[in-house]
């Protein structure tokens, strides 16, 4: 059973920084692609950043590249999303996701965490 647990969200002033963490367990191979998605109230769940679990290759949504950094520690089964220069429009519920044949669409991911709330005040 794959389990993903996010943490690190909170209330942050605009311009500040935040690190989100995703603790993963239950992987049976190193072929997973992992990603961060976010969903604001009344909006669809959008791709933020992704990383290949074994290889470390990364990709980002155009809206966040340059401010967000995704990383992982294979040995520690942990993934992070480092966010800087936070903006009010970054306010959303952030989800950790994993899939075996996945890219940037939520339907392609098989496993999801419970989400961690990021709220950015102006």
PDB file of C-alpha atoms in Angstrom:
ATOM      1  CA  UNK A   1       0.000   0.000   0.000  1.00  0.00           C
ATOM      2  CA  UNK A   2       1.376   3.386  -1.026  1.00  0.00           C
ATOM      3  CA  UNK A   3       0.854   6.123   1.522  1.00  0.00           C
ATOM      4  CA  UNK A   4       1.662   9.809   1.145  1.00  0.00           C
ATOM      5  CA  UNK A   5       1.542  12.324   3.981  1.00  0.00           C
ATOM      6  CA  UNK A   6       2.079  16.043   3.449  1.00  0.00           C
ATOM      7  CA  UNK A   7       3.145  18.559   6.051  1.00  0.00           C
ATOM      8  CA  UNK A   8       4.565  22.052   6.303  1.00  0.00           C
ATOM      9  CA  UNK A   9       1.663  24.219   5.222  1.00  0.00           C
ATOM     10  CA  UNK A  10       0.574  27.262   7.145  1.00  0.00           C
ATOM     11  CA  UNK A  11      -0.149  30.959   7.104  1.00  0.00           C
ATOM     12  CA  UNK A  12       2.660  32.981   5.540  1.00  0.00           C
ATOM     13  CA  UNK A  13       3.013  36.640   4.680  1.00  0.00           C
ATOM     14  CA  UNK A  14       3.421  37.553   1.019  1.00  0.00           C
ATOM     15  CA  UNK A  15       7.078  37.480   0.034  1.00  0.00           C
ATOM     16  CA  UNK A  16       7.904  34.797   2.541  1.00  0.00           C
ATOM     17  CA  UNK A  17       9.115  31.254   2.050  1.00  0.00           C
ATOM     18  CA  UNK A  18       7.806  27.832   2.942  1.00  0.00           C
ATOM     19  CA  UNK A  19       8.924  24.212   2.706  1.00  0.00           C
ATOM     20  CA  UNK A  20       6.342  21.505   2.178  1.00  0.00           C
ATOM     21  CA  UNK A  21       7.228  17.888   2.856  1.00  0.00           C
ATOM     22  CA  UNK A  22       5.785  14.611   1.604  1.00  0.00           C
ATOM     23  CA  UNK A  23       6.624  11.399   3.417  1.00  0.00           C
ATOM     24  CA  UNK A  24       6.140   8.368   1.181  1.00  0.00           C
ATOM     25  CA  UNK A  25       5.884   4.686   1.998  1.00  0.00           C
ATOM     26  CA  UNK A  26       4.903   1.475   0.261  1.00  0.00           C
ATOM     27  CA  UNK A  27       6.743   1.970  -3.028  1.00  0.00           C
ATOM     28  CA  UNK A  28       7.641  -1.357  -4.645  1.00  0.00           C
ATOM     29  CA  UNK A  29       9.893   0.035  -7.373  1.00  0.00           C
ATOM     30  CA  UNK A  30      11.908   3.107  -8.243  1.00  0.00           C
ATOM     31  CA  UNK A  31       9.818   3.946 -11.314  1.00  0.00           C
ATOM     32  CA  UNK A  32       7.316   6.293  -9.686  1.00  0.00           C
ATOM     33  CA  UNK A  33       6.776   9.838 -10.775  1.00  0.00           C
ATOM     34  CA  UNK A  34       5.850  12.114  -7.909  1.00  0.00           C
ATOM     35  CA  UNK A  35       4.302  15.530  -8.057  1.00  0.00           C
ATOM     36  CA  UNK A  36       2.781  18.427  -6.191  1.00  0.00           C
ATOM     37  CA  UNK A  37      -0.659  19.690  -7.136  1.00  0.00           C
ATOM     38  CA  UNK A  38      -2.670  22.519  -5.650  1.00  0.00           C
ATOM     39  CA  UNK A  39      -6.332  23.361  -5.516  1.00  0.00           C
ATOM     40  CA  UNK A  40      -7.917  26.640  -4.520  1.00  0.00           C
ATOM     41  CA  UNK A  41     -11.605  26.844  -3.509  1.00  0.00           C
ATOM     42  CA  UNK A  42     -13.831  26.555  -6.567  1.00  0.00           C
ATOM     43  CA  UNK A  43     -10.881  25.739  -8.822  1.00  0.00           C
ATOM     44  CA  UNK A  44      -9.615  22.567 -10.423  1.00  0.00           C
ATOM     45  CA  UNK A  45      -6.632  20.706  -9.079  1.00  0.00           C
ATOM     46  CA  UNK A  46      -3.593  21.981 -10.979  1.00  0.00           C
ATOM     47  CA  UNK A  47      -0.128  20.577 -11.487  1.00  0.00           C
ATOM     48  CA  UNK A  48       2.651  22.475  -9.742  1.00  0.00           C
ATOM     49  CA  UNK A  49       5.855  20.445 -10.003  1.00  0.00           C
ATOM     50  CA  UNK A  50       6.952  16.871 -10.613  1.00  0.00           C
ATOM     51  CA  UNK A  51       9.981  14.702 -10.028  1.00  0.00           C
ATOM     52  CA  UNK A  52      11.069  11.231 -11.105  1.00  0.00           C
ATOM     53  CA  UNK A  53      11.502   9.232  -7.920  1.00  0.00           C
ATOM     54  CA  UNK A  54      14.571   7.283  -8.974  1.00  0.00           C
ATOM     55  CA  UNK A  55      16.244   9.646 -11.424  1.00  0.00           C
ATOM     56  CA  UNK A  56      15.426  13.020  -9.905  1.00  0.00           C
ATOM     57  CA  UNK A  57      14.341  14.660 -13.166  1.00  0.00           C
ATOM     58  CA  UNK A  58      12.091  17.635 -12.493  1.00  0.00           C
ATOM     59  CA  UNK A  59       9.444  19.653 -14.275  1.00  0.00           C
ATOM     60  CA  UNK A  60       7.414  22.692 -13.291  1.00  0.00           C
ATOM     61  CA  UNK A  61       4.285  24.537 -14.212  1.00  0.00           C
ATOM     62  CA  UNK A  62       5.095  27.782 -16.002  1.00  0.00           C
ATOM     63  CA  UNK A  63       3.370  29.760 -13.281  1.00  0.00           C
ATOM     64  CA  UNK A  64       5.743  28.612 -10.539  1.00  0.00           C
ATOM     65  CA  UNK A  65       9.079  27.933 -12.210  1.00  0.00           C
ATOM     66  CA  UNK A  66      11.741  30.163 -10.716  1.00  0.00           C
ATOM     67  CA  UNK A  67      10.031  30.379  -7.325  1.00  0.00           C
ATOM     68  CA  UNK A  68       9.292  26.737  -6.544  1.00  0.00           C
ATOM     69  CA  UNK A  69      11.848  23.949  -6.225  1.00  0.00           C
ATOM     70  CA  UNK A  70      10.967  20.272  -6.011  1.00  0.00           C
ATOM     71  CA  UNK A  71      13.432  17.766  -4.612  1.00  0.00           C
ATOM     72  CA  UNK A  72      13.548  14.318  -3.089  1.00  0.00           C
ATOM     73  CA  UNK A  73      15.733  12.055  -0.991  1.00  0.00           C
ATOM     74  CA  UNK A  74      15.378   8.541  -2.325  1.00  0.00           C
ATOM     75  CA  UNK A  75      16.896   6.943   0.770  1.00  0.00           C
ATOM     76  CA  UNK A  76      14.650   8.908   3.147  1.00  0.00           C
ATOM     77  CA  UNK A  77      11.476   8.408   1.095  1.00  0.00           C
ATOM     78  CA  UNK A  78      10.785  12.104   1.337  1.00  0.00           C
ATOM     79  CA  UNK A  79       9.897  14.780  -1.190  1.00  0.00           C
ATOM     80  CA  UNK A  80       9.934  18.540  -0.646  1.00  0.00           C
ATOM     81  CA  UNK A  81       8.556  21.614  -2.294  1.00  0.00           C
ATOM     82  CA  UNK A  82      10.493  24.761  -1.462  1.00  0.00           C
ATOM     83  CA  UNK A  83       8.555  27.920  -2.184  1.00  0.00           C
ATOM     84  CA  UNK A  84       9.922  31.445  -2.119  1.00  0.00           C
ATOM     85  CA  UNK A  85       8.454  34.852  -2.878  1.00  0.00           C
ATOM     86  CA  UNK A  86       5.005  33.632  -1.938  1.00  0.00           C
ATOM     87  CA  UNK A  87       2.038  35.469  -3.405  1.00  0.00           C
ATOM     88  CA  UNK A  88      -1.602  35.560  -2.309  1.00  0.00           C
ATOM     89  CA  UNK A  89      -2.522  33.652  -5.468  1.00  0.00           C
ATOM     90  CA  UNK A  90      -0.414  30.753  -4.195  1.00  0.00           C
ATOM     91  CA  UNK A  91      -3.051  30.169  -1.529  1.00  0.00           C
ATOM     92  CA  UNK A  92      -4.378  26.640  -2.009  1.00  0.00           C
ATOM     93  CA  UNK A  93      -4.531  23.147  -0.616  1.00  0.00           C
ATOM     94  CA  UNK A  94      -1.328  21.458  -1.735  1.00  0.00           C
ATOM     95  CA  UNK A  95      -1.312  17.725  -2.474  1.00  0.00           C
ATOM     96  CA  UNK A  96       1.440  15.196  -2.865  1.00  0.00           C
ATOM     97  CA  UNK A  97       0.781  12.599  -5.571  1.00  0.00           C
ATOM     98  CA  UNK A  98       2.445   9.510  -7.026  1.00  0.00           C
ATOM     99  CA  UNK A  99       1.903   7.427 -10.124  1.00  0.00           C
ATOM    100  CA  UNK A 100       3.625   4.826 -12.256  1.00  0.00           C
ATOM    101  CA  UNK A 101       2.695   6.328 -15.629  1.00  0.00           C
ATOM    102  CA  UNK A 102       2.037   9.967 -14.888  1.00  0.00           C
ATOM    103  CA  UNK A 103       2.909  13.423 -16.102  1.00  0.00           C
ATOM    104  CA  UNK A 104       1.021  16.624 -15.277  1.00  0.00           C
ATOM    105  CA  UNK A 105      -2.639  15.611 -15.148  1.00  0.00           C
ATOM    106  CA  UNK A 106      -4.336  14.644 -11.925  1.00  0.00           C
ATOM    107  CA  UNK A 107      -6.151  11.691 -13.503  1.00  0.00           C
ATOM    108  CA  UNK A 108      -2.791  10.081 -14.256  1.00  0.00           C
ATOM    109  CA  UNK A 109      -1.843   9.770 -10.592  1.00  0.00           C
ATOM    110  CA  UNK A 110      -2.771   6.760  -8.529  1.00  0.00           C
ATOM    111  CA  UNK A 111      -2.012   7.874  -4.985  1.00  0.00           C
ATOM    112  CA  UNK A 112      -2.666  11.090  -3.108  1.00  0.00           C
ATOM    113  CA  UNK A 113      -1.913  12.593   0.249  1.00  0.00           C
ATOM    114  CA  UNK A 114      -4.496  14.358   2.369  1.00  0.00           C
ATOM    115  CA  UNK A 115      -3.299  17.837   1.463  1.00  0.00           C
ATOM    116  CA  UNK A 116      -1.685  20.638   3.426  1.00  0.00           C
ATOM    117  CA  UNK A 117      -3.095  24.151   3.415  1.00  0.00           C
ATOM    118  CA  UNK A 118      -0.958  27.092   2.332  1.00  0.00           C
ATOM    119  CA  UNK A 119      -2.430  30.509   2.983  1.00  0.00           C
ATOM    120  CA  UNK A 120      -0.577  33.638   1.903  1.00  0.00           C
ATOM    121  CA  UNK A 121      -1.600  36.963   3.384  1.00  0.00           C
ATOM    122  CA  UNK A 122      -1.033  40.263   1.628  1.00  0.00           C
TER     123      UNK A 122
END
